[in-house]
Amino acid sequence: QVQLVESGGGLVQTGGSLRLSCAASGRTDSRYAMGWFRQAPGKERAFVAGINWSGTRTYYEDSVKGRFTISRDNAKKAVYLQTNSLKPEDTAVYYCAAGFIFGGDMYKQGLYDYWGQGTQVTVSS
């Protein structure tokens, strides 16, 4: 079993930034692909960003390209999501997830084995 715990969420104004962190523990494997998803009020959970096990390939949902950056530090068993130029539309609970997934399938939520409990990001207008 792998446990994932997100942190770094909060309340920011439009244009602000937050750095979300996801700390992993338990029977972790550095070969896990990692993803960030978010769920806004009244909407389905959606893919935000993904990164392969070595950190050499990243994937982003179109609306966050150029604003968000996913990264990982396997030595620290952590994955990060730097969120810049935040908009009210980015308001959501952000979740990290882990699984043995190849890049082309990283957006598929059903392929992830482990999920965190989420961290709230609220962007005020």
Short mmCIF file of C-alpha atoms in Angstrom, two decimals:
data_model
loop_
_atom_site.label_atom_id
_atom_site.label_comp_id
_atom_site.label_asym_id
_atom_site.label_seq_id
_atom_site.Cartn_x
_atom_site.Cartn_y
_atom_site.Cartn_z
CA GLN A 1 0.00 0.00 0.00
CA VAL A 2 1.13 3.50 -0.87
CA GLN A 3 -0.03 6.60 0.94
CA LEU A 4 -0.07 9.99 -0.76
CA VAL A 5 -0.56 13.25 1.11
CA GLU A 6 -1.00 16.57 -0.66
CA SER A 7 -0.15 19.94 0.81
CA GLY A 8 0.39 23.51 -0.29
CA GLY A 9 -3.12 24.53 -1.19
CA GLY A 10 -4.67 27.74 -0.03
CA LEU A 11 -6.45 30.94 -0.94
CA VAL A 12 -4.78 33.22 -3.47
CA GLN A 13 -5.80 36.11 -5.66
CA THR A 14 -6.03 35.94 -9.41
CA GLY A 15 -2.52 35.90 -10.86
CA GLY A 16 -0.98 34.36 -7.78
CA SER A 17 0.99 31.16 -7.42
CA LEU A 18 1.02 28.08 -5.26
CA ARG A 19 3.37 25.13 -5.10
CA LEU A 20 1.52 21.94 -4.35
CA SER A 21 3.41 19.00 -2.89
CA CYS A 22 2.61 15.33 -2.69
CA ALA A 23 4.52 13.19 -0.22
CA ALA A 24 4.55 9.43 -0.70
CA SER A 25 5.10 6.76 1.90
CA GLY A 26 4.62 3.04 2.27
CA ARG A 27 5.64 0.60 -0.44
CA THR A 28 6.58 3.24 -2.96
CA ASP A 29 8.32 2.56 -6.23
CA SER A 30 10.26 5.20 -8.11
CA ARG A 31 8.97 3.68 -11.35
CA TYR A 32 5.47 4.95 -10.65
CA ALA A 33 4.15 7.55 -12.99
CA MET A 34 2.62 10.43 -11.07
CA GLY A 35 -0.32 12.59 -11.93
CA TRP A 36 -2.21 15.59 -10.67
CA PHE A 37 -5.97 15.80 -11.04
CA ARG A 38 -8.48 18.36 -9.87
CA GLN A 39 -12.17 18.50 -9.12
CA ALA A 40 -14.00 21.80 -9.19
CA PRO A 41 -17.37 22.29 -7.48
CA GLY A 42 -20.10 20.60 -9.48
CA LYS A 43 -17.67 19.11 -11.98
CA GLU A 44 -16.03 15.76 -12.59
CA ARG A 45 -12.45 15.12 -11.57
CA ALA A 46 -10.15 15.97 -14.45
CA PHE A 47 -6.54 15.40 -15.46
CA VAL A 48 -4.16 18.30 -14.90
CA ALA A 49 -0.60 17.05 -15.36
CA GLY A 50 1.46 13.88 -15.40
CA ILE A 51 5.10 12.88 -15.22
CA ASN A 52 6.84 9.62 -16.02
CA TRP A 53 8.96 7.68 -13.56
CA SER A 54 12.27 9.25 -14.59
CA GLY A 55 10.91 12.78 -14.82
CA THR A 56 11.95 13.09 -18.46
CA ARG A 57 8.46 13.40 -19.91
CA THR A 58 5.58 15.57 -18.78
CA TYR A 59 2.00 15.96 -19.92
CA TYR A 60 -0.47 18.77 -19.35
CA GLU A 61 -4.12 19.51 -19.85
CA ASP A 62 -4.46 22.30 -22.39
CA SER A 63 -5.84 24.93 -20.04
CA VAL A 64 -2.79 24.79 -17.74
CA LYS A 65 -0.02 24.59 -20.34
CA GLY A 66 2.47 27.38 -19.83
CA ARG A 67 1.17 28.09 -16.32
CA PHE A 68 1.62 24.86 -14.37
CA THR A 69 4.75 22.73 -14.04
CA ILE A 70 4.89 19.20 -12.69
CA SER A 71 8.12 17.81 -11.28
CA ARG A 72 9.29 14.99 -9.06
CA ASP A 73 12.09 14.13 -6.69
CA ASN A 74 12.32 10.39 -6.30
CA ALA A 75 14.94 10.65 -3.56
CA LYS A 76 12.41 12.59 -1.51
CA LYS A 77 9.47 10.48 -2.67
CA ALA A 78 7.69 13.62 -3.70
CA VAL A 79 5.93 15.14 -6.68
CA TYR A 80 5.16 18.82 -7.10
CA LEU A 81 2.84 21.03 -9.07
CA GLN A 82 3.90 24.62 -9.47
CA THR A 83 0.83 26.65 -10.32
CA ASN A 84 1.39 30.15 -11.70
CA SER A 85 -0.91 32.84 -13.08
CA LEU A 86 -3.81 31.28 -11.25
CA LYS A 87 -7.33 32.01 -12.40
CA PRO A 88 -10.67 31.59 -10.62
CA GLU A 89 -11.31 28.69 -12.99
CA ASP A 90 -8.43 26.85 -11.33
CA THR A 91 -10.34 26.67 -8.05
CA ALA A 92 -10.65 23.00 -7.16
CA VAL A 93 -9.50 20.24 -4.90
CA TYR A 94 -6.20 19.00 -6.29
CA TYR A 95 -5.28 15.33 -5.98
CA CYS A 96 -2.06 13.49 -6.68
CA ALA A 97 -2.04 9.92 -7.89
CA ALA A 98 0.47 7.15 -8.60
CA GLY A 99 0.54 4.09 -10.79
CA PHE A 100 2.49 1.99 -13.27
CA ILE A 101 1.31 3.94 -16.29
CA PHE A 102 2.99 4.83 -19.55
CA GLY A 103 2.90 8.43 -20.73
CA GLY A 104 0.29 7.98 -23.40
CA ASP A 105 -2.23 6.75 -20.85
CA MET A 106 -1.40 9.14 -18.04
CA TYR A 107 -4.66 11.04 -18.37
CA LYS A 108 -6.72 7.89 -17.66
CA GLN A 109 -7.82 8.12 -14.05
CA GLY A 110 -8.81 4.48 -13.84
CA LEU A 111 -5.22 3.33 -14.35
CA TYR A 112 -3.89 4.97 -11.18
CA ASP A 113 -3.57 2.72 -8.16
CA TYR A 114 -3.14 5.25 -5.37
CA TRP A 115 -4.70 8.61 -4.59
CA GLY A 116 -4.20 11.30 -2.03
CA GLN A 117 -6.99 13.01 -0.12
CA GLY A 118 -6.59 16.31 -1.92
CA THR A 119 -5.66 19.87 -1.12
CA GLN A 120 -7.95 22.83 -1.72
CA VAL A 121 -6.90 25.60 -4.07
CA THR A 122 -9.12 28.65 -4.11
CA VAL A 123 -8.46 31.57 -6.45
CA SER A 124 -10.39 34.73 -5.70
CA SER A 125 -11.36 37.24 -8.36
#
